[in-house]
Coordinates of C-alpha atoms and ligand atoms in Angstrom, one line a residue:
X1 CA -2.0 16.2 15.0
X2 CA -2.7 18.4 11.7
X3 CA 0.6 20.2 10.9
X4 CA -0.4 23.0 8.7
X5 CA 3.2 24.6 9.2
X6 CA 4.8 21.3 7.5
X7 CA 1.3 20.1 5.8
X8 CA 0.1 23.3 3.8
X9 CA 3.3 25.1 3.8
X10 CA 3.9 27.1 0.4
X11 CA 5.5 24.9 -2.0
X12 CA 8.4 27.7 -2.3
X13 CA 9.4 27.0 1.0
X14 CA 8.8 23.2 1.6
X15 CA 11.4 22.8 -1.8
X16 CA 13.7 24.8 0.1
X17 CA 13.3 22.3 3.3
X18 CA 13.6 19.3 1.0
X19 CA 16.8 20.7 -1.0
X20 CA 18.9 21.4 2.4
X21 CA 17.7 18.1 4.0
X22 CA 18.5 16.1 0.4
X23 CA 21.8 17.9 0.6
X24 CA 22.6 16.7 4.4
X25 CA 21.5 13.7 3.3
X26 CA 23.5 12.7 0.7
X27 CA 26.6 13.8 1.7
X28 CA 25.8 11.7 5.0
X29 CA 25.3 8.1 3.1
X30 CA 27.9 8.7 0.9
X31 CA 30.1 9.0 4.3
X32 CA 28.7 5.9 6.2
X33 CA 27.3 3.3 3.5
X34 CA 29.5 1.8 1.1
X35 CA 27.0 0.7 -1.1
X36 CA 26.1 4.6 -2.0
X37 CA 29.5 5.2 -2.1
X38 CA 30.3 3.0 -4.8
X39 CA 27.0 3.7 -6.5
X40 CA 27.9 7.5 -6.5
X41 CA 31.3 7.0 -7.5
X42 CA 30.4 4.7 -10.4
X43 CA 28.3 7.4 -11.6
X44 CA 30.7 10.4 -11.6
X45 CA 28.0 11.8 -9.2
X46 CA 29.5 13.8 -6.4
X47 CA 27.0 14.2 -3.3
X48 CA 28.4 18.0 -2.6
X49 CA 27.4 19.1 -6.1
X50 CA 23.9 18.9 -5.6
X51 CA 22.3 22.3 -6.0
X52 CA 18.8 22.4 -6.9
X53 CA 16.1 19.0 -6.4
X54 CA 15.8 18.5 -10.6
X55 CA 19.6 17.6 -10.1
X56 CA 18.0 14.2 -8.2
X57 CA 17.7 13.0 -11.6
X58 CA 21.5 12.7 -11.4
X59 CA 21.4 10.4 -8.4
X60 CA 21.3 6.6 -8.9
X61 CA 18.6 4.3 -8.2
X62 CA 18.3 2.2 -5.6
X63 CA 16.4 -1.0 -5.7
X64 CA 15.7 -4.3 -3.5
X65 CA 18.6 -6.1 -4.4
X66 CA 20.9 -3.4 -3.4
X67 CA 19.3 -3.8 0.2
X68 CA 19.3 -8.3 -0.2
X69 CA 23.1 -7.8 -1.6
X70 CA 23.6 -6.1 1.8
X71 CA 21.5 -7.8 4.1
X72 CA 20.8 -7.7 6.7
X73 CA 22.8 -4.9 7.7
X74 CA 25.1 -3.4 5.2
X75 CA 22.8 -0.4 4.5
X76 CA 22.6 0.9 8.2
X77 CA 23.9 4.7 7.7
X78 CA 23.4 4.4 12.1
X79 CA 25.8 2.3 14.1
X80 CA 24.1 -0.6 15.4
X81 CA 24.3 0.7 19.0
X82 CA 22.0 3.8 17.8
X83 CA 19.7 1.6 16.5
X84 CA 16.9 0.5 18.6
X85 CA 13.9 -1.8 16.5
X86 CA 14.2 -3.9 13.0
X87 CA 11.4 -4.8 10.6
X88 CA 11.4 -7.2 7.5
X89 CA 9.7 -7.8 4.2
X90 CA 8.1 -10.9 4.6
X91 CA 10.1 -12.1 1.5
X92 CA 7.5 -13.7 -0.5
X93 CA 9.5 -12.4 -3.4
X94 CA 12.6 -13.4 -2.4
X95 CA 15.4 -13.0 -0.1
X96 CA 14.0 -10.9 3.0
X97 CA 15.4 -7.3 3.6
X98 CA 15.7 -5.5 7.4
X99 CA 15.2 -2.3 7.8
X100 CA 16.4 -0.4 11.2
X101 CA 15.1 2.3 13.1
X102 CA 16.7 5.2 15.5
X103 CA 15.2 6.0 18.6
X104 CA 14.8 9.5 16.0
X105 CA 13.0 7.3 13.6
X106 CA 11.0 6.0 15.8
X107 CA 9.7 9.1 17.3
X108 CA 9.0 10.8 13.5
X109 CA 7.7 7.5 12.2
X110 CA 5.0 7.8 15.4
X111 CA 4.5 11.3 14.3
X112 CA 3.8 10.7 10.5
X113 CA 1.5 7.9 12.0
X114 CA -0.3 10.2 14.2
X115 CA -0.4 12.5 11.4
X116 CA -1.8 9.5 9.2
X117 CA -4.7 9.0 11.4
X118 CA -5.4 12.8 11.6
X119 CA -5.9 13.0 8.1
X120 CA -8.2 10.6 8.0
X121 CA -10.7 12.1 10.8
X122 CA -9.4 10.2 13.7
X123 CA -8.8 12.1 16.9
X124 CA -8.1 11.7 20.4
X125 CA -11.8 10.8 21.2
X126 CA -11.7 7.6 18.8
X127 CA -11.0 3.9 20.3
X128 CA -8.4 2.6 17.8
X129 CA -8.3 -1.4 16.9
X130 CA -5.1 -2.3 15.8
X131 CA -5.6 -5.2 13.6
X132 CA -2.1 -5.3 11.1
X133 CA -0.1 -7.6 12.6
X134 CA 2.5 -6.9 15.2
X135 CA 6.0 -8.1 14.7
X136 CA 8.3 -7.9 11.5
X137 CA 5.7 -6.4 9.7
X138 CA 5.5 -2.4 10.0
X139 CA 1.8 -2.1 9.9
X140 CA 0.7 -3.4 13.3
X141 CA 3.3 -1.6 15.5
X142 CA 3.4 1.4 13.2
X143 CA 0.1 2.2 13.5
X144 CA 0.1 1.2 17.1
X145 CA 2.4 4.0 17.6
X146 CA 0.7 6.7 15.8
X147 CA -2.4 5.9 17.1
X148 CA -1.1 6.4 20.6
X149 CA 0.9 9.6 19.9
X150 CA -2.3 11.1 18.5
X151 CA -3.7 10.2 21.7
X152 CA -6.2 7.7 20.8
X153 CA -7.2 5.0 23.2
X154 CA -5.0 2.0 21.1
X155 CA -6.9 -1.8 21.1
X156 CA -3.6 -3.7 20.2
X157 CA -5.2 -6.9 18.9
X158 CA -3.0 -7.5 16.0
X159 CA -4.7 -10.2 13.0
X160 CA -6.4 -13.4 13.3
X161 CA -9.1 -14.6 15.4
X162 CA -12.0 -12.8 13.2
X163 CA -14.4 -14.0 15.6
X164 CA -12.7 -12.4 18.3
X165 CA -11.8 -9.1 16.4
X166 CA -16.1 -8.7 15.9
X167 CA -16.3 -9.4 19.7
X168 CA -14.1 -6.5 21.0
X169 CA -14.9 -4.0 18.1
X170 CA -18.7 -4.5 19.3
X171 CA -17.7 -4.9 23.2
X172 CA -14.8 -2.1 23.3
X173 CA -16.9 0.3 21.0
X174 CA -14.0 1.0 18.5
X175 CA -14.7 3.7 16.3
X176 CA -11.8 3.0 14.3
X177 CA -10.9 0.0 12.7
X178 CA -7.1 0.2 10.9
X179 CA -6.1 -3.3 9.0
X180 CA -5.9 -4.6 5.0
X181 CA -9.2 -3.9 2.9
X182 CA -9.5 -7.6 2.1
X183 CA -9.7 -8.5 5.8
X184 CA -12.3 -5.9 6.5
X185 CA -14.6 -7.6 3.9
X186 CA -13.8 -10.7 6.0
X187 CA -14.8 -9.0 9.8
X188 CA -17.7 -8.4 8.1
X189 CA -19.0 -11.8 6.6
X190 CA -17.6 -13.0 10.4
X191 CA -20.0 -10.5 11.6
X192 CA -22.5 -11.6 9.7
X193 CA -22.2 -15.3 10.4
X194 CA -22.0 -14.4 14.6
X195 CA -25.5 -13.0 13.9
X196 CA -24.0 -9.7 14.2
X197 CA -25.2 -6.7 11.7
X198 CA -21.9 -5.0 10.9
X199 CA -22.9 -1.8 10.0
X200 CA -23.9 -1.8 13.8
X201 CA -20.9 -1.7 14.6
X202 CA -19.8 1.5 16.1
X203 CA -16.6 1.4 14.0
X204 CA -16.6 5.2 12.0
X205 CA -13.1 5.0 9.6
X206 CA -11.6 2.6 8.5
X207 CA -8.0 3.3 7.8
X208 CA -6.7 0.5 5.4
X209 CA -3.7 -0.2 3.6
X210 CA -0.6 -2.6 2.7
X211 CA -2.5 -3.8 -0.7
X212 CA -4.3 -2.5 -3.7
X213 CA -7.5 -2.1 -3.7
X214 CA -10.1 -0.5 -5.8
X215 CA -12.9 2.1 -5.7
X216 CA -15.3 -0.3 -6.5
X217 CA -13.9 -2.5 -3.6
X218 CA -14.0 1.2 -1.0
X219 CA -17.6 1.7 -1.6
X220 CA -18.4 -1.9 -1.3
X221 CA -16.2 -2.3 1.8
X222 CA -17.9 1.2 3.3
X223 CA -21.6 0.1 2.6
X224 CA -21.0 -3.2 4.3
X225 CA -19.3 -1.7 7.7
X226 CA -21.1 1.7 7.6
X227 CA -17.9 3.2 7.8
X228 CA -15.8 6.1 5.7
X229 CA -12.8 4.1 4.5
X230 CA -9.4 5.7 4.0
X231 CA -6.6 4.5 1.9
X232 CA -3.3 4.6 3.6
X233 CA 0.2 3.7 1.8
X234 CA 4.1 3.2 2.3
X235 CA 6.5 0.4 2.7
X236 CA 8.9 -0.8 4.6
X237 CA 12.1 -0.2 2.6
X238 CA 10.9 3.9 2.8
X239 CA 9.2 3.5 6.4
X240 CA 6.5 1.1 6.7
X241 CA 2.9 2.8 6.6
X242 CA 2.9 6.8 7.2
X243 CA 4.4 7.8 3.9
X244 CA 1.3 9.0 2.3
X245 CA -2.1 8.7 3.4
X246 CA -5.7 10.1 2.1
X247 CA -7.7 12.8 3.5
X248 CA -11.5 12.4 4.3
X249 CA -12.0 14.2 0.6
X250 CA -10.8 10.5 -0.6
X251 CA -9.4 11.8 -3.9
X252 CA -6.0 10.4 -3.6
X253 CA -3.2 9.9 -1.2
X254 CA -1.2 13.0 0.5
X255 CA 2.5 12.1 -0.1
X256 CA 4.4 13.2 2.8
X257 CA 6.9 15.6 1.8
X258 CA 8.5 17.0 3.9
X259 CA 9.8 13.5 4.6
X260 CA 10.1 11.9 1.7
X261 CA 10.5 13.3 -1.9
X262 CA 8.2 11.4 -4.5
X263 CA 8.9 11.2 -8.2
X264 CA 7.6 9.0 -11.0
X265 CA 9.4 7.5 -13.6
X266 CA 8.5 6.0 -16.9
X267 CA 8.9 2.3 -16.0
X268 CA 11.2 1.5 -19.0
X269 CA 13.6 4.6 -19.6
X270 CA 13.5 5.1 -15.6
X271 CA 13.3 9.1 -16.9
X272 CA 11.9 11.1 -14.4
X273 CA 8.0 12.1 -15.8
X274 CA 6.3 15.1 -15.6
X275 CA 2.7 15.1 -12.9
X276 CA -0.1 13.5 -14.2
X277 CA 1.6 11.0 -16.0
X278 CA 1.2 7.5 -15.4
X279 CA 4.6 5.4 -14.1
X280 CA 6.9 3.9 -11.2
X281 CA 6.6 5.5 -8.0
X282 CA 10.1 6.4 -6.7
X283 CA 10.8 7.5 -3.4
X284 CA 14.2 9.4 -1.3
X285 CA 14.1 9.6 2.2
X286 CA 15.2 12.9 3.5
X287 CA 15.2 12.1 7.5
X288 CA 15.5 8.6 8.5
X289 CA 18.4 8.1 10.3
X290 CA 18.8 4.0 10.6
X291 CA 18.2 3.1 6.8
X292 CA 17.5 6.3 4.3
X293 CA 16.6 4.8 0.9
X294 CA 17.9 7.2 -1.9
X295 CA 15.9 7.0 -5.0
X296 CA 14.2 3.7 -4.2
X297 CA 12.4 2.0 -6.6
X298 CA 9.2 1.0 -5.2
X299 CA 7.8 -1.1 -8.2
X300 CA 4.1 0.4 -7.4
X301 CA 2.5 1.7 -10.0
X302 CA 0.7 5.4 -9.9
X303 CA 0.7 8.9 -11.0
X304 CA 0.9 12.3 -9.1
X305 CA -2.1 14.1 -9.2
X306 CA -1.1 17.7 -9.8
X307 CA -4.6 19.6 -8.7
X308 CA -4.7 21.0 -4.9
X309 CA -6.8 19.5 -2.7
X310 CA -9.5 21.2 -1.2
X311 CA -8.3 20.3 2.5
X312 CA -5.5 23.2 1.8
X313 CA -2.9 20.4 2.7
X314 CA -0.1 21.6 -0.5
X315 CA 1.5 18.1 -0.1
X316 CA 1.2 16.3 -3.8
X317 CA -0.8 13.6 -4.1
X318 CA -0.3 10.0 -5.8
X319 CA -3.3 8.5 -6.9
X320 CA -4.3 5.3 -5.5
X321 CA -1.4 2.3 -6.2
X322 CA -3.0 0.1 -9.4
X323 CA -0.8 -2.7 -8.7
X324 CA 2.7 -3.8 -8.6
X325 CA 4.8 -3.8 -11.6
X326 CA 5.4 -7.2 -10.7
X327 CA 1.8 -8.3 -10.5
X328 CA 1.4 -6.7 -14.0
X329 CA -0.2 -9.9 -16.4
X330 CA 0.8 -9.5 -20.0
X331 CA -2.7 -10.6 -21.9
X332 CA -2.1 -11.3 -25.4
X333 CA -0.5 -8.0 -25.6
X334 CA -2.6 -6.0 -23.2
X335 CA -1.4 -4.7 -19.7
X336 CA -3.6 -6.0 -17.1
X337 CA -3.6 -5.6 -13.1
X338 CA -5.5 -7.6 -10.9
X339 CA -7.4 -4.7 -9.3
X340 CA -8.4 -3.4 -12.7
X341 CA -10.1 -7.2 -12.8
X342 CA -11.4 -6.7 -9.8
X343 CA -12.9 -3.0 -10.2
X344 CA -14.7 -4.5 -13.4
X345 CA -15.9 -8.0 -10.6
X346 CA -17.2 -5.7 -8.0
X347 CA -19.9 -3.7 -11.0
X348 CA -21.5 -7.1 -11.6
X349 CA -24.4 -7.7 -9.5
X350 CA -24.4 -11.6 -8.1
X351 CA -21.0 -12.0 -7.8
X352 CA -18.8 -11.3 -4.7
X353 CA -15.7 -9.4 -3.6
X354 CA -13.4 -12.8 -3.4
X355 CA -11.3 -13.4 -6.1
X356 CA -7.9 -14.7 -7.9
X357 CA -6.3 -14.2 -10.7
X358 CA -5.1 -18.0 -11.7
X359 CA -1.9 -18.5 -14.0
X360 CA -1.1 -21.7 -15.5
X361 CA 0.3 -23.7 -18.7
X362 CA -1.5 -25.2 -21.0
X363 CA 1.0 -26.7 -23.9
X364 CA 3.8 -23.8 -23.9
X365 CA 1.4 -21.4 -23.5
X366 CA 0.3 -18.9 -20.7
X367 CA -3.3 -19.4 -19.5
X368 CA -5.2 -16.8 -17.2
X369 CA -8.4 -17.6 -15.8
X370 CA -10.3 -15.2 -13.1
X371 CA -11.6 -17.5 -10.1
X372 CA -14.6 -15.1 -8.9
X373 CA -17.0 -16.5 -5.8
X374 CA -20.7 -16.2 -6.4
X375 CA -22.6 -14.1 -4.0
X376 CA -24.2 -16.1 -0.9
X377 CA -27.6 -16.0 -2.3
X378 CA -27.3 -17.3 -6.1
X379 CA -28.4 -20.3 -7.0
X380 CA -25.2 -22.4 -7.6
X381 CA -27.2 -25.5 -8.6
X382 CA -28.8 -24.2 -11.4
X383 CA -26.2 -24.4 -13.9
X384 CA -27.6 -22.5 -16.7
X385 CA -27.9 -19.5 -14.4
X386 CA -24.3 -19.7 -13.8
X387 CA -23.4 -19.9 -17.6
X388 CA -24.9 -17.0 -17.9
X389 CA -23.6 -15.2 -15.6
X390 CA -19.9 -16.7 -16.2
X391 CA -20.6 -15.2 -19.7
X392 CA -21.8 -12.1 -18.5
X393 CA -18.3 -11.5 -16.0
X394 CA -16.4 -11.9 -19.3
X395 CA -18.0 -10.0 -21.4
X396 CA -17.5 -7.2 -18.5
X397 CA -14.2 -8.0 -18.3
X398 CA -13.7 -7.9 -22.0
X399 CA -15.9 -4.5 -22.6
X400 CA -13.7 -2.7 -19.9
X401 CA -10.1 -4.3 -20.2
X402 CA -9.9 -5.1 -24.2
X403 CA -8.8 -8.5 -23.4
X404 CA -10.8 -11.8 -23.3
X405 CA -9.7 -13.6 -20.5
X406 CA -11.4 -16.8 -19.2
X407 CA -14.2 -16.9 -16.0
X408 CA -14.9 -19.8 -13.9
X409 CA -17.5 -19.0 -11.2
X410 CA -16.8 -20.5 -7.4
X411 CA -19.1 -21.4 -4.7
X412 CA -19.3 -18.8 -1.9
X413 CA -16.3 -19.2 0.4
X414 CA -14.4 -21.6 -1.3
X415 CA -11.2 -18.5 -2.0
X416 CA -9.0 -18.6 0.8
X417 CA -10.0 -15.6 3.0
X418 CA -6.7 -13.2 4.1
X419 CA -6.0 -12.1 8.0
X420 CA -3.5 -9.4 5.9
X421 CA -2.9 -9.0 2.2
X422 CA -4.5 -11.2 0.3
X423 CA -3.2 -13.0 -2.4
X424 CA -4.9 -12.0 -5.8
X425 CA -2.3 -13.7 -8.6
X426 CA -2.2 -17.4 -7.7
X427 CA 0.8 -18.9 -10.2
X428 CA 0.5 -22.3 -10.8
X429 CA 2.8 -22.2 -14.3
X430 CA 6.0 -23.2 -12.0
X431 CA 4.3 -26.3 -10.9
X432 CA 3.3 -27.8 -14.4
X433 CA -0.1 -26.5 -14.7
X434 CA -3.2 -27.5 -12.4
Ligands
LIG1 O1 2.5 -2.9 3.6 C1 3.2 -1.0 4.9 C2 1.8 -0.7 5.2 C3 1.3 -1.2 6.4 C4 1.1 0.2 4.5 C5 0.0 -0.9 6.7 C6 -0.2 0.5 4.8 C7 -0.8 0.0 5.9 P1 5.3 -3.8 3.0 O2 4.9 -5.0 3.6 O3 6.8 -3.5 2.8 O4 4.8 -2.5 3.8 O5 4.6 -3.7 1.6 C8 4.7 -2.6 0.8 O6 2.5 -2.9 -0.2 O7 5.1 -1.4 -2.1 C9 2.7 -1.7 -2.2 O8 2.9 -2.6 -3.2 C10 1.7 -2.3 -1.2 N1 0.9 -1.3 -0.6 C11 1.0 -0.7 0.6 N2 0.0 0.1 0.8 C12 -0.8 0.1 -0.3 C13 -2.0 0.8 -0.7 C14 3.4 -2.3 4.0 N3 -2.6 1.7 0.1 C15 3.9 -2.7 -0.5 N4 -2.4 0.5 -1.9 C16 3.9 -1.5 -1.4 C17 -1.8 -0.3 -2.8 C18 -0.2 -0.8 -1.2 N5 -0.7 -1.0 -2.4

């Protein structure tokens, strides 16, 4: 399922792909949704004058609300008759959105899938266990597809029942085990506590996704399974998973592009920014059928990486997604994501990969405390030990991130484990403080 011809074609060439399908594109959403229309119009852009990809920074944005204003939907550039599945955001920030698929989405969604899986090692020998979850979301029946058009024998099992999903990894030899990075921590404490050695597992690749997560977390999530782990991204206003995906060199995530076009903008002029430099990650569809997104802004936060890789693939790569704009925390002036806390947590010895970021009030002001779980072996009775090292997790903190930002140490399992992504900003401020 490696496609050099689309994967390391010159970059001459593949510009020339992208320009004639932007092109066909536009002049196609302009025709069938009004919400383009009006955007275009508004602008004084006209879809036909399009004649080289820098003029893209002429096209407007689009962002969630644009597909909430129209939901659920008013953005379908397909009739409904042609279209044949839906997904949905799960809406935990607000009004849901659906997105709809093509039977010709469908089968190039299954393809960019397939070619996910490829680029992280898998092949048709490997016993796949599907543990995103099915419905709604696109990461249990995208990679479900994928893994079957690459020809891999597919374990559907979908997420929950941990127990369960160490039984039939062990029992079903699955050499490839595709779900969020916070539940793999979890199938491996489950492991651990069935009496179960996890890195006995025959599971070789991990393909995980859907959250960020940091290096710190990879290597700790690879020495505990004895796996390689791969970090796989997208989203399901662009496609659901498949839009860019690392390659076993793990030195950033392979952007797609002859699918979608990738461009980072600085997150407060929205001005396109040059590679290397460090801003919103902004994507444009160039052949989904159901719902094409044209200059969506995705809110992630990452850079494009402008060095070839040295798997010969020529597609860009984005460096692995920091955080959300949204889940940015604004310290006492400093910029701070949760998985910059947490690749600072996972250097300090005694201390485990659980974790939250807790917001509340106290008086009219904004307080931030890190919730961290002790590892299973320190002595949580012995209270000058944990003084020590709650002092020792903020001074980390405070050497790394500039900021000073308050610690309290947990006892071992007592943060709410995660079957898919796992909530890392808890924010109590709404609520009057806890
Ligand atoms: O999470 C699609 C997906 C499924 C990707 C399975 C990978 C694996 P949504 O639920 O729409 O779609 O959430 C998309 O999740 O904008 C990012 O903020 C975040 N995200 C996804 N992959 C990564 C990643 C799926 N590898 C949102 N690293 C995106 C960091 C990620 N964040």
């Amino acid at each position: 399922m490696y496609q050099p011809e689309f994967e390391a074609m010159p970059r001459a060439q593949l510009e020339e792909l992208q320009l004639r399908r932007l092109k066909d594109l536009l002049v196609r959403v302009n025709d069938a949704v009004p919400t383009y229309r009006e955007k275009f119009a508004a602008a004084g852009f006209d879809p036909g004058s399009l004649t080289s990809l820098d003029d893209l920074s002429r096209v407007p944005f689009t962002v969630k609300d644009d597909l909430r204003a129209a939901y659920p939907y008013g953005m379908f550039a397909a009739p409904l008759r042609d279209i044949v599945r839906v997904h949905s955001s799960s809406g935990t920030t607000g009004q849901v959105t659906v997105v709809g698929y093509t039977r010709g989405d469908i089968d190039r969604w299954s393809d960019l899938m397939a070619r996910t899986f490829a680029c992280a090692g898998v092949t048709a020998d490997d016993t796949v266990q599907v543990t995103y979850g099915y419905g709604l979301f696109t990461g249990g029946l995208g990679a479900h597809y994928g893994s079957e058009r690459l020809g891999a024998l597919t374990v559907p099992v979908s997420g929950g029942n941990t127990k369960r999903q160490v039984q039939i990894l062990k029992d079903f030899g699955v050499t490839v085990l595709a779900c969020t990075p916070s539940y793999a921590l979890l199938i491996a404490e489950t492991a651990r506590e069935m009496g179960v050695d996890p890195r006995a597992l025959p599971v070789r690749v991990g393909v995980f996704g859907a959250e960020p997560w940091s290096e710190q977390m990879r290597r700790q999530i690879e020495d505990e399974l004895g796996l390689t782990a791969i970090d796989i991204y997208g989203l399901s206003e662009v496609m659901g998973p498949g839009v860019a995906s690392e390659c076993v060199h793990q030195c950033g995530l392979h952007v797609f592009e002859d699918h979608f076009l990738v461009e980072i903008v600085d997150t407060e002029t929205l001005e396109p920014l040059p590679d290397g430099e460090v801003g919103e990650v902004v994507f444009t569809t160039l052949t989904k059928e159901g719902i094409p997104v044209i200059r969506y802004r995705t809110r992630d936060i990452s850079r494009i990486i402008p060095e070839p890789c040295a798997c010969g693939r020529t597609f860009r790569r984005i460096e692995r997604v920091t955080g959300r704009s949204d889940d940015m925390l604004i310290i006492r002036g400093v910029n701070v994501y949760p998985s910059q806390i947490e690749q600072v947590l996972m250097g300090v010895p005694m201390v485990a990969p659980h974790y939250q970021v807790v917001l509340t009030k106290k008086g009219s002001m904004d307080h931030v405390e890190v919730h961290v779980e002790v590892a299973p072996d320190f002595n949580f009775d012995e209270i000058r030990e944990i003084e020590a090292l709650q002092r020792k997790v903020k001074a980390e903190i405070e050497s790394a991130l500039a900021v000073s930002i308050a610690v309290k140490l947990v006892e071992p399992k007592s943060i709410a484990r995660s079957e898919g992504k796992a909530k890392r900003v808890v924010d109590l401020r709404t609520e009057g403080g806890a």
